[in-house]
Amino acid sequence: MKVAVLTGGVGGARFLRGLVDTIDPATVTAIVNVGDDVEVLGLSVSPDLDSVLYALAGIGDEERGWGRADETWNALATVEALGGESWFRLGDRDLGLHVVRTQALRAGEPLSAVTARLAAALGVDTTLLPASDNVLRTWLDTPNGSFPFQDWFVARAHRDPVDRVRVEGSGRAQPAPGVLDALHEADLILVAPSNPFVSIGPILAVERIRSALERRRTPCVAVSPLIGGRAVKGPAADMLRRLQGGTTAAHVAQCYPGLIDALVLDEADADGVEAVAELGVRPIVTRTLMRDAPSRKRLAEAALDAVALA
Ligand code: GDP
Ligand code: CA
């Protein structure tokens, strides 16, 4: 069985770990958001690709959900002492990867090729693909102005309410090599419990990815990032309330109109199952908090079981 997963960073990385504990990692292709990518200190940083890469390589910081375990921050302390740009947290180990990637991109290597090389070097058997090799940049329009993603998320701590999400560059962006094949060849497509607006949205903003999903011949199952109408972490619930009108499971399903056949949702949101079913989406109720390896695996199994039900 082949599985393609659309994913952002932290929530997606946790989910992918459960998935590759359950099925052969080599049968999984992760299609990863690059709308958060940012240039810091002259370096090309791809936070979501890195969260997924570190998690699958077993070197990620589980508590934080991003960056590397056993990290130190000497380089950043030096940057700060010298009056350099220090708002974006880059650890010493993490920096090593950004240096390698930046050099490769400057030499003309596409992001997908660099990513494949990094994954192989770290012993990751799962295929990691950026949604696109073209530059995509997520912008948030808020009552306080428009901000590039990391300015809003990190520097301003995502406190500005979001009126609109725009993905600059999406009009011309093509899927990275391998993305459409992975979607066409998959026996199951999964949407990780990632932020629908700023993690999955920028992937779907690539027109040929969205249309491949619309025309899928295989089931697509999303996992809700909300538990009891609240995000485990981050701005997903606030964004759902403002942009989708609420935080029930049906509101989550409505983020993916015509794109999903089933939604895995938490027991705490089970009162919303009928409204999900009315949208033509099969609700699958389970416990969705991924706090350790067994709970991650159980959630992956629930999503995989959806194929049997389809
Ligand atoms: P980011 O790109 O690093 O922001 O990460 P994602 O978009 O992939 O994941 C963020 C989302 O993951 C948030 O909306 C969280 O609510 C969700 N999330 C994190 N941990 C869990 C979990 O254990 N269970 C579920 N269901 N969602 C989670
Ligand atoms: Ca992200």
PDB file of C-alpha atoms and ligand atoms in Angstrom, residues 7-12 14 36 48 153 193-195 199 223-227 231-233 236 288-290 299, ligand 1:
ATOM      1  CA  THR A   7       1.567  17.999   6.007  1.00  0.00           C
ATOM      2  CA  GLY A   8       2.799  21.052   7.861  1.00  0.00           C
ATOM      3  CA  GLY A   9       5.367  21.024  10.662  1.00  0.00           C
ATOM      4  CA  VAL A  10       4.717  20.064  14.276  1.00  0.00           C
ATOM      5  CA  GLY A  11       1.322  18.307  14.115  1.00  0.00           C
ATOM      6  CA  GLY A  12       2.174  16.730  10.788  1.00  0.00           C
ATOM      7  CA  ARG A  14       4.023  13.838  15.046  1.00  0.00           C
ATOM      8  CA  ASP A  36       6.501  29.230   5.874  1.00  0.00           C
ATOM      9  CA  ASP A  48       8.043  22.490   8.068  1.00  0.00           C
ATOM     10  CA  PHE A 153       3.828  33.745  13.697  1.00  0.00           C
ATOM     11  CA  PRO A 193      -3.583  17.190  11.713  1.00  0.00           C
ATOM     12  CA  SER A 194      -1.906  20.389  10.566  1.00  0.00           C
ATOM     13  CA  ASN A 195      -3.243  23.936  10.430  1.00  0.00           C
ATOM     14  CA  SER A 199       0.010  24.553   6.607  1.00  0.00           C
ATOM     15  CA  VAL A 223      -7.187  14.251  10.677  1.00  0.00           C
ATOM     16  CA  SER A 224      -8.518  17.186  12.684  1.00  0.00           C
ATOM     17  CA  PRO A 225      -5.941  19.341  14.467  1.00  0.00           C
ATOM     18  CA  LEU A 226      -8.548  20.352  17.055  1.00  0.00           C
ATOM     19  CA  ILE A 227      -9.426  18.551  20.274  1.00  0.00           C
ATOM     20  CA  ALA A 231      -5.837  23.619  18.981  1.00  0.00           C
ATOM     21  CA  VAL A 232      -3.270  21.473  20.770  1.00  0.00           C
ATOM     22  CA  LYS A 233      -0.851  24.269  19.890  1.00  0.00           C
ATOM     23  CA  ALA A 236      -5.725  26.905  14.288  1.00  0.00           C
ATOM     24  CA  THR A 288      -6.351  12.064  18.638  1.00  0.00           C
ATOM     25  CA  LEU A 289      -3.850  13.446  21.178  1.00  0.00           C
ATOM     26  CA  MET A 290      -0.349  12.271  20.147  1.00  0.00           C
ATOM     27  CA  LEU A 299      -4.110   7.699  15.469  1.00  0.00           C
TER      28      LEU A 299
HETATM   29  P1  GDP B   1       3.358  23.856  12.156  1.00  0.00           P
HETATM   30  O1  GDP B   1       3.571  23.970  10.676  1.00  0.00           O
HETATM   31  O2  GDP B   1       4.615  23.610  12.904  1.00  0.00           O
HETATM   32  O3  GDP B   1       2.495  24.925  12.719  1.00  0.00           O
HETATM   33  O4  GDP B   1       2.580  22.497  12.357  1.00  0.00           O
HETATM   34  P2  GDP B   1       1.256  21.869  11.748  1.00  0.00           P
HETATM   35  O5  GDP B   1       0.415  22.834  11.012  1.00  0.00           O
HETATM   36  O6  GDP B   1       1.631  20.591  11.085  1.00  0.00           O
HETATM   37  O7  GDP B   1       0.595  21.469  13.115  1.00  0.00           O
HETATM   38  C1  GDP B   1      -0.037  22.418  13.947  1.00  0.00           C
HETATM   39  C2  GDP B   1      -1.338  21.802  14.381  1.00  0.00           C
HETATM   40  O8  GDP B   1      -1.065  20.514  14.954  1.00  0.00           O
HETATM   41  C3  GDP B   1      -2.033  22.596  15.451  1.00  0.00           C
HETATM   42  O9  GDP B   1      -3.249  23.088  14.921  1.00  0.00           O
HETATM   43  C4  GDP B   1      -2.288  21.580  16.559  1.00  0.00           C
HETATM   44  O10 GDP B   1      -3.580  21.675  17.103  1.00  0.00           O
HETATM   45  C5  GDP B   1      -2.072  20.246  15.871  1.00  0.00           C
HETATM   46  N1  GDP B   1      -1.589  19.211  16.755  1.00  0.00           N
HETATM   47  C6  GDP B   1      -0.412  19.207  17.431  1.00  0.00           C
HETATM   48  N2  GDP B   1      -0.337  18.093  18.205  1.00  0.00           N
HETATM   49  C7  GDP B   1      -1.493  17.414  18.007  1.00  0.00           C
HETATM   50  C8  GDP B   1      -2.024  16.200  18.535  1.00  0.00           C
HETATM   51  O11 GDP B   1      -1.413  15.529  19.362  1.00  0.00           O
HETATM   52  N3  GDP B   1      -3.263  15.801  18.089  1.00  0.00           N
HETATM   53  C9  GDP B   1      -3.964  16.542  17.174  1.00  0.00           C
HETATM   54  N4  GDP B   1      -5.160  16.087  16.776  1.00  0.00           N
HETATM   55  N5  GDP B   1      -3.488  17.694  16.660  1.00  0.00           N
HETATM   56  C10 GDP B   1      -2.284  18.119  17.082  1.00  0.00           C
END
